[in-house]
Coordinates of C-alpha atoms in Angstrom, one line a residue:
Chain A
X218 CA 28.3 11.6 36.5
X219 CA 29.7 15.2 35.3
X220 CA 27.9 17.4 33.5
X221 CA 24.6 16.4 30.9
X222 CA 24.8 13.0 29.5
X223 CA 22.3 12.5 26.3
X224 CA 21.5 9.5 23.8
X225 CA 21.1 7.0 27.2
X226 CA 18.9 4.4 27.0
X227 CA 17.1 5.9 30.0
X228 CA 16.7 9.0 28.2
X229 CA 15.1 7.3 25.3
X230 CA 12.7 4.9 27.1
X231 CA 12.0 8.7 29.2
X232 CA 10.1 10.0 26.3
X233 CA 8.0 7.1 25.4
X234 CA 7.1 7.1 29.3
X235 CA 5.4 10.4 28.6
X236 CA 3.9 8.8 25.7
X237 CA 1.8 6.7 27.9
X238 CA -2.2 7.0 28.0
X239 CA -2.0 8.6 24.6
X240 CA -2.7 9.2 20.9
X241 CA -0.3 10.0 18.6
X242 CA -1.4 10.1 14.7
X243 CA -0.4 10.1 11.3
X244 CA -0.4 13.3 9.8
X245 CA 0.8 14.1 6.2
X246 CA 0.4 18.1 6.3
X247 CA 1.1 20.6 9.1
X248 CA -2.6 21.6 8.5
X249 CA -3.2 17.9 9.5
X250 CA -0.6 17.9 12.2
X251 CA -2.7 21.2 14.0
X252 CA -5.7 19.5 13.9
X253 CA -4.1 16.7 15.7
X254 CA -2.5 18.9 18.5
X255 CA -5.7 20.5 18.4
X256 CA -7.4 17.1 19.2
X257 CA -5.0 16.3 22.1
X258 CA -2.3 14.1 20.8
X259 CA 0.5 13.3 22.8
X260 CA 2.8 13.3 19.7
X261 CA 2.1 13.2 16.0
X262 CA 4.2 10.8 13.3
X263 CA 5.1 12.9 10.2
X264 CA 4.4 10.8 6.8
X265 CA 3.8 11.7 3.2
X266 CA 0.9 9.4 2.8
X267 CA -0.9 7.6 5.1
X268 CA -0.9 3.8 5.4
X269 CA -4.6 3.3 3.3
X270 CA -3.1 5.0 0.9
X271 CA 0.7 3.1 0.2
X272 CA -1.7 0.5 0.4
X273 CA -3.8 1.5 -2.3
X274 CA -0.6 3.1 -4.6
X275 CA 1.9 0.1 -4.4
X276 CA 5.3 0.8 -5.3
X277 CA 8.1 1.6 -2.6
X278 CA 7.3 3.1 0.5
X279 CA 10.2 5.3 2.0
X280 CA 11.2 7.8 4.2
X281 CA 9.3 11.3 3.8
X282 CA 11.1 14.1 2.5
X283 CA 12.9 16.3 5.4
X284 CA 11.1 19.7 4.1
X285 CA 7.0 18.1 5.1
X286 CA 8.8 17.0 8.5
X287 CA 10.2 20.2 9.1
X288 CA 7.0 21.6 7.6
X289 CA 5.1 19.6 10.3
X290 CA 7.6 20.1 13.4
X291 CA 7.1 23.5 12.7
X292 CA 3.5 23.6 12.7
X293 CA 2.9 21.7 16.6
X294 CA 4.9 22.4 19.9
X295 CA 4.3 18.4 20.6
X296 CA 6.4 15.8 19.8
X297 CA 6.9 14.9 16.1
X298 CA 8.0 11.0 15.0
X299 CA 9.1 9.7 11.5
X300 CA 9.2 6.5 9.7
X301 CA 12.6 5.2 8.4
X302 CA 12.8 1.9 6.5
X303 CA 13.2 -1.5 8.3
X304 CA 17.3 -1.6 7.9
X305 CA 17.5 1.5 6.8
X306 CA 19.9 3.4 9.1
X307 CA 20.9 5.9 7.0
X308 CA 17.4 7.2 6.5
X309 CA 17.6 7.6 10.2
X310 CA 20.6 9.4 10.1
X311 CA 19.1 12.0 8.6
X312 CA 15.9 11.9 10.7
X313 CA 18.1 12.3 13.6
X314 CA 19.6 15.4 12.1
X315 CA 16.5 16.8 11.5
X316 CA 15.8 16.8 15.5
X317 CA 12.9 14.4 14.5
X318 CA 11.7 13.0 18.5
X319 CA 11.3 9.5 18.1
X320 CA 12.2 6.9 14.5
X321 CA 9.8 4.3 13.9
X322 CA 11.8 1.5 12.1
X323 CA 8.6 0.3 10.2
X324 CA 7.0 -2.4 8.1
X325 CA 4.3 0.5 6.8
X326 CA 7.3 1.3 4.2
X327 CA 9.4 -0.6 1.7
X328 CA 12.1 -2.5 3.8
X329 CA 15.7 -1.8 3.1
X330 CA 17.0 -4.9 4.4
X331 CA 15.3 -8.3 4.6
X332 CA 17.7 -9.7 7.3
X333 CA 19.0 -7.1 9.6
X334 CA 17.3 -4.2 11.8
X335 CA 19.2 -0.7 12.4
X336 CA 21.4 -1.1 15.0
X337 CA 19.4 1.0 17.5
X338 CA 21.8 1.6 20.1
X339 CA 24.2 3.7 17.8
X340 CA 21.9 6.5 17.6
X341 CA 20.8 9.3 20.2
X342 CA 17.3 9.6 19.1
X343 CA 14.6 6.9 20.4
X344 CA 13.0 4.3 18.2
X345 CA 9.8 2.6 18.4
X346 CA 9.5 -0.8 16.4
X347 CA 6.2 -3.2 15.3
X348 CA 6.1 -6.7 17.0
X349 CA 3.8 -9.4 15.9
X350 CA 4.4 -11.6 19.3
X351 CA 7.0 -11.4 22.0
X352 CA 10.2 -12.9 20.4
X353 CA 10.0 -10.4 17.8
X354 CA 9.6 -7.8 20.7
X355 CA 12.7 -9.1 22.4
X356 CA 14.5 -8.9 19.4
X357 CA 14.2 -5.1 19.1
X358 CA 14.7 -4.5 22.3
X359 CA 18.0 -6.3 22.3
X360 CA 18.5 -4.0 18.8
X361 CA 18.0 -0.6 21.5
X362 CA 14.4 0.2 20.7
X363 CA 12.8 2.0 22.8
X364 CA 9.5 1.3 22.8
X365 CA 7.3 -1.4 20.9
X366 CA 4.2 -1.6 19.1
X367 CA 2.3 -4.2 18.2
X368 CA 1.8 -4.0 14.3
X369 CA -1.7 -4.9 14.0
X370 CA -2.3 -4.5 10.1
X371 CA -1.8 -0.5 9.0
X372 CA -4.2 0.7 6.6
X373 CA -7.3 -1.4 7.1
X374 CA -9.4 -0.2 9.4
X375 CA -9.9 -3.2 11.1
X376 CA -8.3 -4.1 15.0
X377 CA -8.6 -7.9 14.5
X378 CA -4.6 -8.2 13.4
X379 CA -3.7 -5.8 16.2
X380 CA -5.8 -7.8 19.5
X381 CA -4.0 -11.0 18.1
X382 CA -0.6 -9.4 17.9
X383 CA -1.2 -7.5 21.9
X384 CA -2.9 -11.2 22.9
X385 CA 0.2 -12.7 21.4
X386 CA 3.1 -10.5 23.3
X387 CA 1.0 -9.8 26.8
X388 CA 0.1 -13.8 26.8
X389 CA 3.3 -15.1 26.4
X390 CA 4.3 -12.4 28.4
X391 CA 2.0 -13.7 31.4
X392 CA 2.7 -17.4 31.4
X393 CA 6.7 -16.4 31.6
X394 CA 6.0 -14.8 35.0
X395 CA 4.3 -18.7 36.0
X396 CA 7.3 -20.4 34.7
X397 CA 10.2 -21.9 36.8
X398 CA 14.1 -21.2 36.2
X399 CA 14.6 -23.6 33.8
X400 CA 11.8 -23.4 31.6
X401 CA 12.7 -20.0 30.6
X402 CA 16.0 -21.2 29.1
X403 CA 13.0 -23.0 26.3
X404 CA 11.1 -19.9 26.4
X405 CA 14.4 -17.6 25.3
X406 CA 15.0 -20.8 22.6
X407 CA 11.4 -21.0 21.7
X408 CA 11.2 -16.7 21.1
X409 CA 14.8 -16.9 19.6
X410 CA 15.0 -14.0 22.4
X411 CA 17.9 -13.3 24.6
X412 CA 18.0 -14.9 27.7
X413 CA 18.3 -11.7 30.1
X414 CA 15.0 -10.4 28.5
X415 CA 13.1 -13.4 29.2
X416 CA 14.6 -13.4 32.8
X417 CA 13.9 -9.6 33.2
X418 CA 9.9 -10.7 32.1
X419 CA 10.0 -13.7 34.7
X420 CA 10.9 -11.2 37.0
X421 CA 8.9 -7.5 36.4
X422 CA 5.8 -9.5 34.6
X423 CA 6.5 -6.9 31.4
X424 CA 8.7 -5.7 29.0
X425 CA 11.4 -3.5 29.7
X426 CA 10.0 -0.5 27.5
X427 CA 6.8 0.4 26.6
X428 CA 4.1 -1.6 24.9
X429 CA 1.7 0.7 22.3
X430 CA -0.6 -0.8 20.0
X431 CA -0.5 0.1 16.3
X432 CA -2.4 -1.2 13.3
X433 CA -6.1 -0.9 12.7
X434 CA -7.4 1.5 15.1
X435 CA -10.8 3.3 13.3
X436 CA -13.0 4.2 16.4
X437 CA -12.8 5.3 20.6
X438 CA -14.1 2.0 21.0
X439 CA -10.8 0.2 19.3
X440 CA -8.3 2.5 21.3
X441 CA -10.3 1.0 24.3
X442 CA -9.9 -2.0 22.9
X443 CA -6.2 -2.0 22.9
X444 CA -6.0 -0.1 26.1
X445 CA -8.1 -2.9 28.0
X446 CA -6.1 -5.7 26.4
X447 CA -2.9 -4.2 28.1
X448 CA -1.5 -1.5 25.5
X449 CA -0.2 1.6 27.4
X450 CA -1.1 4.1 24.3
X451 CA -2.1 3.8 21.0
X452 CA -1.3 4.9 17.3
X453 CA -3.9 6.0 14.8
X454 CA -2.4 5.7 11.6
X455 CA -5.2 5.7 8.9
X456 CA -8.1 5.9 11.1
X457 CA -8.6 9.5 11.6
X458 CA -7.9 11.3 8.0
X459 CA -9.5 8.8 6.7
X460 CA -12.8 9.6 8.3
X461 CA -15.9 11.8 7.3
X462 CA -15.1 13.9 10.3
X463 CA -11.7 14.0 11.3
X464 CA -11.4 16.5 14.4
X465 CA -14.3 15.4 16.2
X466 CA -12.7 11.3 15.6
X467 CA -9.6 12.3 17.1
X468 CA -10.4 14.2 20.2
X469 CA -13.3 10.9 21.0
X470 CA -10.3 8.6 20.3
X471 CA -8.3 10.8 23.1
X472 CA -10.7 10.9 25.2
X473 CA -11.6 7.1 25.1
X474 CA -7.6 6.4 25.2
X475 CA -7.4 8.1 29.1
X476 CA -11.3 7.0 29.9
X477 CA -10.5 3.5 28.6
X478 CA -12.4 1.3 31.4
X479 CA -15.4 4.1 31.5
X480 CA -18.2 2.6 28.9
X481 CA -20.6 5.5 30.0
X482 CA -17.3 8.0 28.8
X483 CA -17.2 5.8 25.9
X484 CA -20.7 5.9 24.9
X485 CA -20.7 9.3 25.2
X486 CA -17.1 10.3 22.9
X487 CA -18.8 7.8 20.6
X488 CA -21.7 9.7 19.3
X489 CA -22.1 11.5 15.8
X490 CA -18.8 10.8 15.0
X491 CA -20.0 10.5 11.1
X492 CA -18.2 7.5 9.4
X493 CA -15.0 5.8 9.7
X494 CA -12.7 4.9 7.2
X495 CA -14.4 2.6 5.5
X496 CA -11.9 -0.6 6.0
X497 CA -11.2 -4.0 4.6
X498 CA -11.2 -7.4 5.6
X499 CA -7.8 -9.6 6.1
X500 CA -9.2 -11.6 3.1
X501 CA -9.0 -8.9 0.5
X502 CA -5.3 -7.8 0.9
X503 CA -2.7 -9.4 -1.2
X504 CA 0.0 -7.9 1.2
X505 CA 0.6 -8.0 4.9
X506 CA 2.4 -5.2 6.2
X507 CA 3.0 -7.4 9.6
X508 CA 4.6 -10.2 7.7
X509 CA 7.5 -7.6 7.0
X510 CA 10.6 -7.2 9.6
X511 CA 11.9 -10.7 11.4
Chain B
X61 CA 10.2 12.6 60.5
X62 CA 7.3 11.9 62.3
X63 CA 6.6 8.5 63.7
X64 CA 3.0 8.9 64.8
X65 CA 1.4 8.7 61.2
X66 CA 1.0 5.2 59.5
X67 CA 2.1 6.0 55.8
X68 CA 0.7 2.9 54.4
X69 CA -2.5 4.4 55.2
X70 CA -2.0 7.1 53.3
X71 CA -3.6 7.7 49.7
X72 CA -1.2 9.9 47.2
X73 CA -3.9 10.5 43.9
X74 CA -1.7 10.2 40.5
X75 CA -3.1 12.2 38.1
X76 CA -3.8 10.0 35.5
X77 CA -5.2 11.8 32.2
X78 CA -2.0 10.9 30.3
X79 CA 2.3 10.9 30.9
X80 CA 3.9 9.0 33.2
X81 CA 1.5 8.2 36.0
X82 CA 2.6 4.5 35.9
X83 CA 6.0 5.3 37.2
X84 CA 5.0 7.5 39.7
X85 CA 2.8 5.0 41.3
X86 CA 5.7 2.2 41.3
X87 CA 7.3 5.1 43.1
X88 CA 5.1 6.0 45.6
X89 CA 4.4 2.8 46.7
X90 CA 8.0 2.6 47.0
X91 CA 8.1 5.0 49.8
X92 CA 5.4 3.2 51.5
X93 CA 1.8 5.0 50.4
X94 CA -0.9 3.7 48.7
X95 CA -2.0 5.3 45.3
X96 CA -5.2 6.1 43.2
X97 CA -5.5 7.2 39.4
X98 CA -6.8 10.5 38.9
X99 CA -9.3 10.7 35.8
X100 CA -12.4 12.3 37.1
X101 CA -13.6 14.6 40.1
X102 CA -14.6 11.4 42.1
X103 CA -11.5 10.0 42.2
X104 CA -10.0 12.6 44.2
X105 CA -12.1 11.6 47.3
X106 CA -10.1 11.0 50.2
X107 CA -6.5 11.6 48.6
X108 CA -3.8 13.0 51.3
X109 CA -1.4 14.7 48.4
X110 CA -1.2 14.3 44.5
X111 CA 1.3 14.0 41.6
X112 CA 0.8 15.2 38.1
X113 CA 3.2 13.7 35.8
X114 CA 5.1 14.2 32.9
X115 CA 3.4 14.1 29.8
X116 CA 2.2 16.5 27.0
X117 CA 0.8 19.6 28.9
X118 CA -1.3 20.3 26.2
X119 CA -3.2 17.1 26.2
X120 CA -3.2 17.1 29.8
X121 CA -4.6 20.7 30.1
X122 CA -7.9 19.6 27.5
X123 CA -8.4 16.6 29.5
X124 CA -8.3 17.9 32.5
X125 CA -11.0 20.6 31.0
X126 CA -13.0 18.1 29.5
X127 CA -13.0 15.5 32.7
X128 CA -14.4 18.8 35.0
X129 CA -11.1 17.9 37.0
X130 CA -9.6 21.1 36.4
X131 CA -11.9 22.7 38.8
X132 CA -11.8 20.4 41.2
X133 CA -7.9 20.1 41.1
X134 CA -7.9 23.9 41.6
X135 CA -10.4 23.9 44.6
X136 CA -8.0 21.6 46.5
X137 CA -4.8 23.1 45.6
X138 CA -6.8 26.2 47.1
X139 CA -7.6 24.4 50.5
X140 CA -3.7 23.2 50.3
X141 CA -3.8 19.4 49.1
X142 CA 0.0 19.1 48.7
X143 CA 0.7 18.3 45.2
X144 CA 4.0 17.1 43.3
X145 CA 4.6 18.2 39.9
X146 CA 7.0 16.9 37.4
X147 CA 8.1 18.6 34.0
X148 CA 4.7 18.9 32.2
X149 CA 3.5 18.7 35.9
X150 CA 5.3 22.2 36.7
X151 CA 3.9 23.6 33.5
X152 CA 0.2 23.1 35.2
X153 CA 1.1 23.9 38.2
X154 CA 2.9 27.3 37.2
X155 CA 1.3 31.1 37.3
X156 CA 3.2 31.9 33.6
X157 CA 3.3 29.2 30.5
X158 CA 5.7 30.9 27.7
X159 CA 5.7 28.6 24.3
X160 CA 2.4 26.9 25.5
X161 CA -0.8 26.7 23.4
X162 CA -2.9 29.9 23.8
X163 CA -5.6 27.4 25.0
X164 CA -3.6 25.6 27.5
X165 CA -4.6 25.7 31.4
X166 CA -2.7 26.3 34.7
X167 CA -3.3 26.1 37.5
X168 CA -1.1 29.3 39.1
X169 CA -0.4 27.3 42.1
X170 CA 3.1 27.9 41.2
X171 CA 4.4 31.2 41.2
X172 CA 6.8 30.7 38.8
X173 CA 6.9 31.3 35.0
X174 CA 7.8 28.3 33.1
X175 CA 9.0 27.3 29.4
X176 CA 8.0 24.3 27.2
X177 CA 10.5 22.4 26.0
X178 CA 12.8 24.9 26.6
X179 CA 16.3 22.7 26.4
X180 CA 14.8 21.7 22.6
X181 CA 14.0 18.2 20.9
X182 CA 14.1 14.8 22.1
X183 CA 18.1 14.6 21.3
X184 CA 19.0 17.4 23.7
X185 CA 17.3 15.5 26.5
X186 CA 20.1 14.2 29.1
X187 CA 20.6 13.1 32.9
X188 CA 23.1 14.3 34.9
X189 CA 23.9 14.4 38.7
X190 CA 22.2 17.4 41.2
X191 CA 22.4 18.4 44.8
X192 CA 19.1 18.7 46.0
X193 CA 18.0 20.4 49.6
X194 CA 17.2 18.0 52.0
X195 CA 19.0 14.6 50.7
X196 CA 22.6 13.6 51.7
X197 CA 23.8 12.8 48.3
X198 CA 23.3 14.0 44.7
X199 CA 20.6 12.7 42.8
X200 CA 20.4 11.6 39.3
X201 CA 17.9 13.7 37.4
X202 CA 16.6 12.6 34.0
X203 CA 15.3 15.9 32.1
X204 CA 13.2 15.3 28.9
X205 CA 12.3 17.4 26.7
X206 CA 12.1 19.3 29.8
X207 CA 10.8 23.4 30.3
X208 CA 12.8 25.8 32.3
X209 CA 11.9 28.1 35.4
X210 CA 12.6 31.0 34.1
X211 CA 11.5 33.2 37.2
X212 CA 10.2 33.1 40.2
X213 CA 7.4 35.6 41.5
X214 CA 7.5 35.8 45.7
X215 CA 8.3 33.1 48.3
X216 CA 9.3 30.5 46.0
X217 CA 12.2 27.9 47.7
X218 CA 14.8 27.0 45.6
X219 CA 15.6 23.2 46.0
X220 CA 17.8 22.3 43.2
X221 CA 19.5 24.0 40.4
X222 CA 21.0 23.2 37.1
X223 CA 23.3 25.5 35.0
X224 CA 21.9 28.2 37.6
X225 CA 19.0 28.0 36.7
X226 CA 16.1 26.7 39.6
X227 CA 14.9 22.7 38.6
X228 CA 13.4 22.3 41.7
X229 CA 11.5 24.6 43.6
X230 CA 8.4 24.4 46.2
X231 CA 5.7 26.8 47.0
X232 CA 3.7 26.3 50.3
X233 CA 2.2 22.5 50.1
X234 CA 3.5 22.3 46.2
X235 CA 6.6 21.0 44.6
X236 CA 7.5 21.3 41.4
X237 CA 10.4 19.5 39.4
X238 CA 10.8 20.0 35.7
X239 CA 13.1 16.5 35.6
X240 CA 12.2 12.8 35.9
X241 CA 12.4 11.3 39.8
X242 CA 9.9 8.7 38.5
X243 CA 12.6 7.3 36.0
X244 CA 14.9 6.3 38.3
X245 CA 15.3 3.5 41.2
X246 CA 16.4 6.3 43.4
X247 CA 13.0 7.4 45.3
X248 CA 13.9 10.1 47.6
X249 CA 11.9 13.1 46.1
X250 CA 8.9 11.2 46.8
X251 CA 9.9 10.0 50.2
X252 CA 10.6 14.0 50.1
X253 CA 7.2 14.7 49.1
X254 CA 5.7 12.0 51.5
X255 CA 7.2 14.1 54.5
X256 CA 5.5 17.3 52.9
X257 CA 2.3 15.5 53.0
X258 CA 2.9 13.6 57.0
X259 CA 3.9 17.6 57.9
X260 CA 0.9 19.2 56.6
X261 CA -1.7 16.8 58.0
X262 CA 0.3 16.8 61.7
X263 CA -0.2 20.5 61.0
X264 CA -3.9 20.8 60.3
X265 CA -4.5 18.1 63.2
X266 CA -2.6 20.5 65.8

């Protein structure tokens, strides 16, 4: 190799390496974005409104516009993500030219295209992309993502979409590494997933990127949650500006993200943490954020 | 290197807190060691060396405040526990943060002064191929988002460069690297560092 080589795949999966055994969080002003550095996030995801509330507006969803990102990139010294459309690669075009760290191609906004994914590899800057279960995973990956999340349902307050989307990859995920040679030719037929992935699983026991879990997280005990059920970091989306008590929320959810097997840790961040967003059940929403991206 | 010590035996602590830590144990075992996380004080009981990853300094620095491992960290770098940093690693270890948080923690085991994401954002990261002191061949380094040593105060040795400027450098029983040797399959800075660690204790035993 001669001289500095950027955009490789290595390079992406790099930065969502360091991403491990942390928080990043939505943040919709650089006021918000300070309190999250301030907290100890490992990265914050620049958006103009925050999951609860697309929810509760309607309407398209879309990219944010580039002067709040540059507004928040210019407010923290940490990484700073942004949400493109599902399809929508000229939305990250521009995020990429506005040095944004990592593109999250997700089903929180309106997708642009309801049969193909950005083509992930053509672009220097990392993406991250929501999985519901593994074939979905595999399907990104094999699109360049760089790291996956599962999509748990954003905007609710409640973990129950995101521990059956995490049970989902990491089981399927386990009973590859007990199958035999030919069974994972059904397995890559069954997951509509290329064959070298599901080999690569058989093989290593996980994915070839990183697996964060997205979608519900309100409390330390949720980020636990996901951390004991095999996630490697998590994303708080709604969870923490949506509280009574923001800063205290988000440096307990830190805390019980690295601390995630410690229950005495976790009793502890978990105090007087005032309320959480409030939440809602699976029965009361008309429209599942998961259902979107294929 | 010496053939009387039994690596396997050996314990190499990872801090844990947040970053990489994952990689660096695949590594280390690698080159024969066993490995512990590193989240709290008690966890560093018995370890031979340790490596503090990449990651975000900043989140590393409260934690390690917040855990009381800071102090405990410092007390063993003091009594000479060999220690491998890597990029946000380096900015721990270093005497000098310049773009840091005005809240953020060293440990000045590194006389060096160091800057945060000094090559810019995410897209500026690269690999590219280095001579490194002590290995045969060139190594593949992997810098993200990485900081720059921008000087060095006393005996610091140089053990790699890049663009002139020092991307590997060690200090006593500490080494600090401000790319990625964890995100490769090539494992020969930690086989590097293993040495360090087989040296020191053949040292302290004589």
């Amino acid at each position: 190799m001669t001289g500095n080589v950027s955009g490789t795949f290595r390079v992406k999966r790099g930065l969502a390496e360091m991403m491990k055994g942390g928080v990043i969080m939505d943040v919709v002003t650089p006021e918000q974005a300070r309190i999250a550095e301030d907290a100890g996030a490992c990265a914050v995801m620049a958006l103009e409104r925050v999951p609860a509330d697309i929810r509760r507006d309607g309407g398209v969803a879309r990219m944010s516009d580039p002067e709040m990102i540059e507004g928040i990139k210019a407010a923290v010294s940490i990484p700073v993500m942004a949400k493109a459309r599902i399809g929508h690669f000229v939305e990250a075009q521009i995020l990429q030219s506005l040095g944004v760290d990592f593109v999250d191609e997700s089903e929180v906004l309106t997708p642009a295209d309801e049969t193909h994914h950005i083509d992930k590899f053509g672009f220097d800057v990392p993406f991250v992309c929501g999985a519901t279960n593994l074939g979905e995973a595999l399907r990104r990956i094999s699109e360049g993502a760089a790291m996956i999340r599962s999509k748990g349902e954003a905007g609710t307050g409640n973990i129950v979409e995101a521990v059956r989307h995490l049970r989902n990859i990491i089981g399927d995920m386990r009973k590859i590494t007990q199958a035999d040679s030919a069974e994972l030719f059904e397995w890559a037929k069954r997951l509509q997933a290329p064959l070298p992935l599901v080999q690569e699983i058989a093989e290593t026991g996980w994915l070839p990127v990183p697996l964060f879990c997205a979608g519900g997280i309100a409390t330390p005990a949720d980020a636990a949650l996901a951390m004991q059920l095999g996630a490697e970091a998590v994303f708080v989306g709604s969870g923490i500006f949506k509280s009574d008590d923001p800063a205290p929320r988000a440096k307990a959810i830190v805390e019980a993200t690295t601390h995630f097997r410690d229950p005495e840790i976790l009793a502890k961040v978990s105090r007087g943490l005032g309320a959480p967003m409030t939440g809602i059940g699976m029965d009361e929403i008309n429209q599942r954020y998961a259902e979107r991206g294929w | 290197m010496n053939a009387t010590f039994d690596r396997s035996k050996l314990t190499v602590g990872v801090l844990a807190l947040q970053g990489a830590f994952s990689a660096h144990e695949h590594a280390l075992r690698r080159v024969g060691v066993s490995t512990r996380q590193v989240r709290l004080p008690r966890d560093l009981d018995g370890v031979d060396g340790l490596a503090m990853p990449g990651g975000e300094s900043t989140t590393m620095s409260q934690l390690l405040d917040s855990s009381g491992l800071f102090d405990e960290v410092s007390r063993r770098l003091e009594s000479g526990l060999p220690v491998l940093g890597t990029c946000a690693g380096v900015i721990l270890l270093a005497s000098a943060v310049l773009d840091g948080r005005s809240d953020q923690k060293s440990f000045g085991a590194l006389p060096v002064t160091v800057r945060r994401n000094a090559y810019g954002r995410q897209i500026d990261s690269f690999e590219t191929d280095l001579d490194v002191t002590g290995l045969d061949q060139s190594f593949t380094a992997v810098f993200i988002r990485a900081p720059i040593i921008e000087s060095l105060h006393g005996d610091v040795e140089i053990l790699a460069r890049h663009d002139n400027l020092p991307v590997a450098v060690a200090h006593r029983n500490v080494v600090g690297v401000t790319f990625h040797p964890e995100l490769t399959d090539d494992f020969r800075i930690h086989g590097l560092f293993v040495d360090l660690i087989v040296n020191s204790l053949e040292t302290n035993r004589r």
